[in-house]
Amino acid sequence: MQQNDIYTPPMDPLEVLHEDLEVLVVNKPAGLLSVPGKTPDLADCLLTRVEVAFPTARLVHRLDRDTSGVMVFGLTAHAQRHLGAQFEARKTKKTYVARVVGQLEPKEGEVDLPLIVDWPNRPRQMVCHETGKPSLTEYKVMRSNQDETRVKLFPKTGRSHQLRVHMLALGHPILGDPLYAPETAAGFERMMLHAEELRFSHPESGRGIRVRAKTPF
């Protein structure tokens, strides 16, 4: 699906991965906005769907429209603040799975490239060593062949489109990405990026919570 195509979000039922008095974690389907867009045709999103079932739900972070996987919401103002502070201080641990173009070498490493919005081409982001914000991604190859690589990605910062631009910068864009690898988009039913696991501290008890959503590709 290209960025300028008609928005036709999937109608999957809400999949709750974890729920208690403070925290809600759900599995966001690919193709669904995390929050409403700027026009009425982009009103349908994960947040509004969650609010139907959980009226007190509050946004903590977001995933790109074409990314699927684990998303956490606070169910109280305290939980939202506490969780938001963990993301801000980089105390959460995030694991993504992606399928990327070509054979990624070496088998593990890190991408340390500063990112900033590509203003004339927004929402695209780009690497900029002068004005970009520090952005760090670690990766570990799961398996690969000449055509593609399945890789685990561990973002240490939370910049917009970070994983997508970092993989592109390595010369291995994410398959099916309509923005950064449009030449591959027609061959895939979705972008091959999934937020597989999120670890955070519970805002009330302080204990570690680990939530996973199985990779659907």
PDB file of C-alpha atoms in Angstrom:
ATOM      1  CA  MET A   1       0.000   0.000   0.000  1.00  0.00           C
ATOM      2  CA  GLN A   2       1.462   3.347  -1.018  1.00  0.00           C
ATOM      3  CA  GLN A   3       1.333   6.398   1.242  1.00  0.00           C
ATOM      4  CA  ASN A   4      -1.173   8.165  -1.015  1.00  0.00           C
ATOM      5  CA  ASP A   5      -3.512   5.224  -1.496  1.00  0.00           C
ATOM      6  CA  ILE A   6      -6.983   5.183   0.034  1.00  0.00           C
ATOM      7  CA  TYR A   7      -6.768   4.255   3.720  1.00  0.00           C
ATOM      8  CA  THR A   8      -8.466   0.883   4.178  1.00  0.00           C
ATOM      9  CA  PRO A   9      -7.480  -0.304   7.661  1.00  0.00           C
ATOM     10  CA  PRO A  10      -7.836  -3.989   8.549  1.00  0.00           C
ATOM     11  CA  MET A  11     -10.874  -4.910  10.611  1.00  0.00           C
ATOM     12  CA  ASP A  12      -9.162  -7.475  12.852  1.00  0.00           C
ATOM     13  CA  PRO A  13     -10.771  -7.777  16.293  1.00  0.00           C
ATOM     14  CA  LEU A  14      -8.787  -6.215  19.136  1.00  0.00           C
ATOM     15  CA  GLU A  15      -6.139  -8.668  20.371  1.00  0.00           C
ATOM     16  CA  VAL A  16      -5.336  -8.050  24.041  1.00  0.00           C
ATOM     17  CA  LEU A  17      -1.946  -9.413  25.121  1.00  0.00           C
ATOM     18  CA  HIS A  18      -1.964  -8.145  28.726  1.00  0.00           C
ATOM     19  CA  GLU A  19      -4.499  -6.339  30.875  1.00  0.00           C
ATOM     20  CA  ASP A  20      -4.579  -5.231  34.497  1.00  0.00           C
ATOM     21  CA  LEU A  21      -5.844  -2.190  36.405  1.00  0.00           C
ATOM     22  CA  GLU A  22      -3.032   0.072  35.176  1.00  0.00           C
ATOM     23  CA  VAL A  23      -1.746  -1.312  31.899  1.00  0.00           C
ATOM     24  CA  LEU A  24      -3.168  -2.568  28.612  1.00  0.00           C
ATOM     25  CA  VAL A  25      -1.019  -4.181  25.921  1.00  0.00           C
ATOM     26  CA  VAL A  26      -2.449  -5.046  22.500  1.00  0.00           C
ATOM     27  CA  ASN A  27      -1.205  -6.433  19.199  1.00  0.00           C
ATOM     28  CA  LYS A  28      -1.571  -3.750  16.526  1.00  0.00           C
ATOM     29  CA  PRO A  29      -2.322  -5.095  13.039  1.00  0.00           C
ATOM     30  CA  ALA A  30      -0.312  -3.808  10.065  1.00  0.00           C
ATOM     31  CA  GLY A  31      -2.113  -1.138   8.054  1.00  0.00           C
ATOM     32  CA  LEU A  32      -3.862   0.479  11.043  1.00  0.00           C
ATOM     33  CA  LEU A  33      -2.837   3.933  12.252  1.00  0.00           C
ATOM     34  CA  SER A  34      -1.853   4.176  15.922  1.00  0.00           C
ATOM     35  CA  VAL A  35      -3.575   7.564  16.316  1.00  0.00           C
ATOM     36  CA  PRO A  36      -6.052   9.494  14.145  1.00  0.00           C
ATOM     37  CA  GLY A  37      -4.746  11.247  11.045  1.00  0.00           C
ATOM     38  CA  LYS A  38      -5.432  14.892  10.236  1.00  0.00           C
ATOM     39  CA  THR A  39      -8.461  14.279   7.999  1.00  0.00           C
ATOM     40  CA  PRO A  40     -11.793  12.546   8.713  1.00  0.00           C
ATOM     41  CA  ASP A  41     -10.977   9.600   6.435  1.00  0.00           C
ATOM     42  CA  LEU A  42      -8.032   8.807   8.739  1.00  0.00           C
ATOM     43  CA  ALA A  43     -10.076   8.783  11.962  1.00  0.00           C
ATOM     44  CA  ASP A  44     -10.096   5.008  12.422  1.00  0.00           C
ATOM     45  CA  CYS A  45      -7.052   3.973  14.440  1.00  0.00           C
ATOM     46  CA  LEU A  46      -5.896   1.673  17.201  1.00  0.00           C
ATOM     47  CA  LEU A  47      -6.384   4.316  19.908  1.00  0.00           C
ATOM     48  CA  THR A  48     -10.052   4.927  19.063  1.00  0.00           C
ATOM     49  CA  ARG A  49     -10.719   1.183  18.823  1.00  0.00           C
ATOM     50  CA  VAL A  50      -9.044   0.591  22.179  1.00  0.00           C
ATOM     51  CA  GLU A  51     -11.073   3.427  23.766  1.00  0.00           C
ATOM     52  CA  VAL A  52     -14.329   1.681  22.827  1.00  0.00           C
ATOM     53  CA  ALA A  53     -13.450  -1.282  25.048  1.00  0.00           C
ATOM     54  CA  PHE A  54     -11.226   0.594  27.516  1.00  0.00           C
ATOM     55  CA  PRO A  55     -12.531   4.170  27.861  1.00  0.00           C
ATOM     56  CA  THR A  56      -9.711   5.276  30.190  1.00  0.00           C
ATOM     57  CA  ALA A  57      -6.915   4.134  27.836  1.00  0.00           C
ATOM     58  CA  ARG A  58      -4.175   6.729  27.260  1.00  0.00           C
ATOM     59  CA  LEU A  59      -1.544   6.765  24.546  1.00  0.00           C
ATOM     60  CA  VAL A  60       2.062   6.073  25.613  1.00  0.00           C
ATOM     61  CA  HIS A  61       3.888   5.487  22.307  1.00  0.00           C
ATOM     62  CA  ARG A  62       3.007   4.611  18.729  1.00  0.00           C
ATOM     63  CA  LEU A  63       3.945   2.297  15.891  1.00  0.00           C
ATOM     64  CA  ASP A  64       4.028   3.240  12.209  1.00  0.00           C
ATOM     65  CA  ARG A  65       0.843   2.427  10.307  1.00  0.00           C
ATOM     66  CA  ASP A  66       2.479  -0.390   8.357  1.00  0.00           C
ATOM     67  CA  THR A  67       4.183  -1.953  11.391  1.00  0.00           C
ATOM     68  CA  SER A  68       2.409  -4.589  13.473  1.00  0.00           C
ATOM     69  CA  GLY A  69       2.989  -5.749  17.007  1.00  0.00           C
ATOM     70  CA  VAL A  70       3.147  -4.909  20.697  1.00  0.00           C
ATOM     71  CA  MET A  71       1.740  -1.544  21.817  1.00  0.00           C
ATOM     72  CA  VAL A  72       1.186  -0.517  25.435  1.00  0.00           C
ATOM     73  CA  PHE A  73      -1.407   1.918  26.802  1.00  0.00           C
ATOM     74  CA  GLY A  74      -1.817   3.372  30.275  1.00  0.00           C
ATOM     75  CA  LEU A  75      -5.235   2.905  31.844  1.00  0.00           C
ATOM     76  CA  THR A  76      -4.677   5.695  34.397  1.00  0.00           C
ATOM     77  CA  ALA A  77      -2.938   9.071  34.250  1.00  0.00           C
ATOM     78  CA  HIS A  78      -0.280   7.729  36.626  1.00  0.00           C
ATOM     79  CA  ALA A  79       0.391   4.705  34.417  1.00  0.00           C
ATOM     80  CA  GLN A  80       0.635   6.867  31.298  1.00  0.00           C
ATOM     81  CA  ARG A  81       3.176   9.188  32.947  1.00  0.00           C
ATOM     82  CA  HIS A  82       5.194   6.309  34.389  1.00  0.00           C
ATOM     83  CA  LEU A  83       5.311   4.356  31.128  1.00  0.00           C
ATOM     84  CA  GLY A  84       6.017   7.474  29.091  1.00  0.00           C
ATOM     85  CA  ALA A  85       8.967   8.289  31.350  1.00  0.00           C
ATOM     86  CA  GLN A  86      10.362   4.784  30.795  1.00  0.00           C
ATOM     87  CA  PHE A  87      10.250   5.253  27.015  1.00  0.00           C
ATOM     88  CA  GLU A  88      11.786   8.723  27.355  1.00  0.00           C
ATOM     89  CA  ALA A  89      14.625   7.436  29.545  1.00  0.00           C
ATOM     90  CA  ARG A  90      15.154   4.423  27.237  1.00  0.00           C
ATOM     91  CA  LYS A  91      14.424   1.979  30.041  1.00  0.00           C
ATOM     92  CA  THR A  92      12.067  -0.121  27.933  1.00  0.00           C
ATOM     93  CA  LYS A  93      13.510  -2.948  25.844  1.00  0.00           C
ATOM     94  CA  LYS A  94      12.083  -3.418  22.360  1.00  0.00           C
ATOM     95  CA  THR A  95      12.615  -6.297  19.954  1.00  0.00           C
ATOM     96  CA  TYR A  96      11.452  -6.179  16.347  1.00  0.00           C
ATOM     97  CA  VAL A  97      11.610  -8.754  13.573  1.00  0.00           C
ATOM     98  CA  ALA A  98      12.099  -7.671   9.961  1.00  0.00           C
ATOM     99  CA  ARG A  99      12.675  -9.205   6.568  1.00  0.00           C
ATOM    100  CA  VAL A 100      15.091  -7.081   4.559  1.00  0.00           C
ATOM    101  CA  VAL A 101      16.446  -7.029   1.016  1.00  0.00           C
ATOM    102  CA  GLY A 102      19.617  -9.033   0.349  1.00  0.00           C
ATOM    103  CA  GLN A 103      22.122 -10.827   2.530  1.00  0.00           C
ATOM    104  CA  LEU A 104      22.917  -8.716   5.587  1.00  0.00           C
ATOM    105  CA  GLU A 105      26.546  -8.891   6.725  1.00  0.00           C
ATOM    106  CA  PRO A 106      28.028  -9.025   9.307  1.00  0.00           C
ATOM    107  CA  LYS A 107      25.633 -11.266  11.231  1.00  0.00           C
ATOM    108  CA  GLU A 108      25.343  -8.787  14.081  1.00  0.00           C
ATOM    109  CA  GLY A 109      26.220  -5.178  14.651  1.00  0.00           C
ATOM    110  CA  GLU A 110      24.839  -1.725  15.248  1.00  0.00           C
ATOM    111  CA  VAL A 111      23.757   1.260  13.194  1.00  0.00           C
ATOM    112  CA  ASP A 112      24.667   4.592  14.780  1.00  0.00           C
ATOM    113  CA  LEU A 113      23.373   7.241  12.365  1.00  0.00           C
ATOM    114  CA  PRO A 114      21.610  10.506  13.338  1.00  0.00           C
ATOM    115  CA  LEU A 115      18.145  11.051  11.856  1.00  0.00           C
ATOM    116  CA  ILE A 116      16.002  14.050  10.981  1.00  0.00           C
ATOM    117  CA  VAL A 117      12.825  14.626   8.977  1.00  0.00           C
ATOM    118  CA  ASP A 118      13.398  15.010   5.221  1.00  0.00           C
ATOM    119  CA  TRP A 119      11.238  18.146   5.230  1.00  0.00           C
ATOM    120  CA  PRO A 120      10.382  18.489   1.480  1.00  0.00           C
ATOM    121  CA  ASN A 121       9.571  14.765   1.379  1.00  0.00           C
ATOM    122  CA  ARG A 122       7.923  14.300   4.767  1.00  0.00           C
ATOM    123  CA  PRO A 123       6.977  11.978   6.388  1.00  0.00           C
ATOM    124  CA  ARG A 124      10.275  10.524   5.122  1.00  0.00           C
ATOM    125  CA  GLN A 125      13.222  10.714   7.515  1.00  0.00           C
ATOM    126  CA  MET A 126      16.873  10.816   6.526  1.00  0.00           C
ATOM    127  CA  VAL A 127      20.386  10.503   7.897  1.00  0.00           C
ATOM    128  CA  CYS A 128      21.963  13.890   8.630  1.00  0.00           C
ATOM    129  CA  HIS A 129      25.269  14.192  10.476  1.00  0.00           C
ATOM    130  CA  GLU A 130      24.875  17.954  10.956  1.00  0.00           C
ATOM    131  CA  THR A 131      21.383  18.328  12.406  1.00  0.00           C
ATOM    132  CA  GLY A 132      20.105  14.773  12.970  1.00  0.00           C
ATOM    133  CA  LYS A 133      19.200  13.432  16.428  1.00  0.00           C
ATOM    134  CA  PRO A 134      21.337  10.565  17.775  1.00  0.00           C
ATOM    135  CA  SER A 135      19.805   7.230  16.730  1.00  0.00           C
ATOM    136  CA  LEU A 136      21.096   3.779  17.573  1.00  0.00           C
ATOM    137  CA  THR A 137      19.889   0.346  16.442  1.00  0.00           C
ATOM    138  CA  GLU A 138      21.464  -3.020  17.246  1.00  0.00           C
ATOM    139  CA  TYR A 139      20.727  -6.003  15.027  1.00  0.00           C
ATOM    140  CA  LYS A 140      21.227  -9.760  14.919  1.00  0.00           C
ATOM    141  CA  VAL A 141      20.649 -11.888  11.807  1.00  0.00           C
ATOM    142  CA  MET A 142      18.334 -14.868  12.316  1.00  0.00           C
ATOM    143  CA  ARG A 143      18.799 -16.396   8.866  1.00  0.00           C
ATOM    144  CA  SER A 144      19.557 -15.233   5.358  1.00  0.00           C
ATOM    145  CA  ASN A 145      20.038 -16.171   1.723  1.00  0.00           C
ATOM    146  CA  GLN A 146      21.093 -14.176  -1.324  1.00  0.00           C
ATOM    147  CA  ASP A 147      17.656 -12.596  -1.713  1.00  0.00           C
ATOM    148  CA  GLU A 148      16.648 -11.650   1.823  1.00  0.00           C
ATOM    149  CA  THR A 149      17.540 -11.693   5.508  1.00  0.00           C
ATOM    150  CA  ARG A 150      15.371 -12.217   8.568  1.00  0.00           C
ATOM    151  CA  VAL A 151      16.801 -10.055  11.319  1.00  0.00           C
ATOM    152  CA  LYS A 152      16.046  -9.063  14.905  1.00  0.00           C
ATOM    153  CA  LEU A 153      16.280  -5.329  15.523  1.00  0.00           C
ATOM    154  CA  PHE A 154      16.820  -3.714  18.907  1.00  0.00           C
ATOM    155  CA  PRO A 155      16.228   0.059  18.785  1.00  0.00           C
ATOM    156  CA  LYS A 156      18.064   1.854  21.587  1.00  0.00           C
ATOM    157  CA  THR A 157      16.485   5.185  20.657  1.00  0.00           C
ATOM    158  CA  GLY A 158      12.942   5.847  19.459  1.00  0.00           C
ATOM    159  CA  ARG A 159      13.208   8.097  16.421  1.00  0.00           C
ATOM    160  CA  SER A 160      10.484   8.219  13.799  1.00  0.00           C
ATOM    161  CA  HIS A 161      11.025   5.554  11.095  1.00  0.00           C
ATOM    162  CA  GLN A 162      14.332   4.680  12.782  1.00  0.00           C
ATOM    163  CA  LEU A 163      14.479   0.994  11.879  1.00  0.00           C
ATOM    164  CA  ARG A 164      13.297   1.615   8.338  1.00  0.00           C
ATOM    165  CA  VAL A 165      15.898   4.314   7.615  1.00  0.00           C
ATOM    166  CA  HIS A 166      18.730   2.486   9.386  1.00  0.00           C
ATOM    167  CA  MET A 167      18.147  -0.665   7.337  1.00  0.00           C
ATOM    168  CA  LEU A 168      17.953   1.448   4.171  1.00  0.00           C
ATOM    169  CA  ALA A 169      21.245   3.124   5.113  1.00  0.00           C
ATOM    170  CA  LEU A 170      22.882  -0.310   5.330  1.00  0.00           C
ATOM    171  CA  GLY A 171      21.654  -1.042   1.810  1.00  0.00           C
ATOM    172  CA  HIS A 172      19.080  -3.567   3.068  1.00  0.00           C
ATOM    173  CA  PRO A 173      15.658  -1.828   3.158  1.00  0.00           C
ATOM    174  CA  ILE A 174      12.703  -3.589   4.751  1.00  0.00           C
ATOM    175  CA  LEU A 175      10.707  -5.619   2.245  1.00  0.00           C
ATOM    176  CA  GLY A 176       7.279  -4.242   1.416  1.00  0.00           C
ATOM    177  CA  ASP A 177       8.082  -0.773   2.786  1.00  0.00           C
ATOM    178  CA  PRO A 178       5.964   1.628   0.686  1.00  0.00           C
ATOM    179  CA  LEU A 179       8.085   4.647   1.621  1.00  0.00           C
ATOM    180  CA  TYR A 180      11.690   3.452   1.598  1.00  0.00           C
ATOM    181  CA  ALA A 181      11.521   0.400  -0.667  1.00  0.00           C
ATOM    182  CA  PRO A 182       8.528   1.068  -2.968  1.00  0.00           C
ATOM    183  CA  GLU A 183      10.024  -1.199  -5.616  1.00  0.00           C
ATOM    184  CA  THR A 184       9.342  -4.151  -3.258  1.00  0.00           C
ATOM    185  CA  ALA A 185       5.884  -3.097  -2.070  1.00  0.00           C
ATOM    186  CA  ALA A 186       3.931  -4.796  -4.868  1.00  0.00           C
ATOM    187  CA  GLY A 187       5.454  -8.166  -3.997  1.00  0.00           C
ATOM    188  CA  PHE A 188       4.312  -8.191  -0.375  1.00  0.00           C
ATOM    189  CA  GLU A 189       0.919  -7.876   1.267  1.00  0.00           C
ATOM    190  CA  ARG A 190       2.407  -5.658   3.984  1.00  0.00           C
ATOM    191  CA  MET A 191       5.632  -4.145   5.286  1.00  0.00           C
ATOM    192  CA  MET A 192       7.786  -6.869   6.828  1.00  0.00           C
ATOM    193  CA  LEU A 193       8.345  -5.209  10.211  1.00  0.00           C
ATOM    194  CA  HIS A 194       6.837  -6.448  13.474  1.00  0.00           C
ATOM    195  CA  ALA A 195       7.252  -5.300  17.076  1.00  0.00           C
ATOM    196  CA  GLU A 196       7.685  -8.750  18.605  1.00  0.00           C
ATOM    197  CA  GLU A 197       8.482  -8.008  22.241  1.00  0.00           C
ATOM    198  CA  LEU A 198       8.334  -5.173  24.756  1.00  0.00           C
ATOM    199  CA  ARG A 199       9.782  -5.173  28.262  1.00  0.00           C
ATOM    200  CA  PHE A 200       8.927  -2.496  30.811  1.00  0.00           C
ATOM    201  CA  SER A 201       8.458  -1.997  34.546  1.00  0.00           C
ATOM    202  CA  HIS A 202       4.904  -2.089  35.868  1.00  0.00           C
ATOM    203  CA  PRO A 203       3.910   1.436  36.971  1.00  0.00           C
ATOM    204  CA  GLU A 204       2.344   0.209  40.222  1.00  0.00           C
ATOM    205  CA  SER A 205       4.371  -2.805  41.380  1.00  0.00           C
ATOM    206  CA  GLY A 206       7.656  -1.993  39.649  1.00  0.00           C
ATOM    207  CA  ARG A 207       8.054  -5.604  38.550  1.00  0.00           C
ATOM    208  CA  GLY A 208       9.333  -6.381  35.092  1.00  0.00           C
ATOM    209  CA  ILE A 209       6.705  -7.136  32.442  1.00  0.00           C
ATOM    210  CA  ARG A 210       7.554  -8.935  29.198  1.00  0.00           C
ATOM    211  CA  VAL A 211       4.912  -9.090  26.457  1.00  0.00           C
ATOM    212  CA  ARG A 212       5.299 -10.839  23.114  1.00  0.00           C
ATOM    213  CA  ALA A 213       3.247 -10.997  19.924  1.00  0.00           C
ATOM    214  CA  LYS A 214       4.137 -13.777  17.506  1.00  0.00           C
ATOM    215  CA  THR A 215       5.592 -12.557  14.216  1.00  0.00           C
ATOM    216  CA  PRO A 216       2.928 -13.092  11.509  1.00  0.00           C
ATOM    217  CA  PHE A 217       5.338 -13.469   8.576  1.00  0.00           C
TER     218      PHE A 217
END
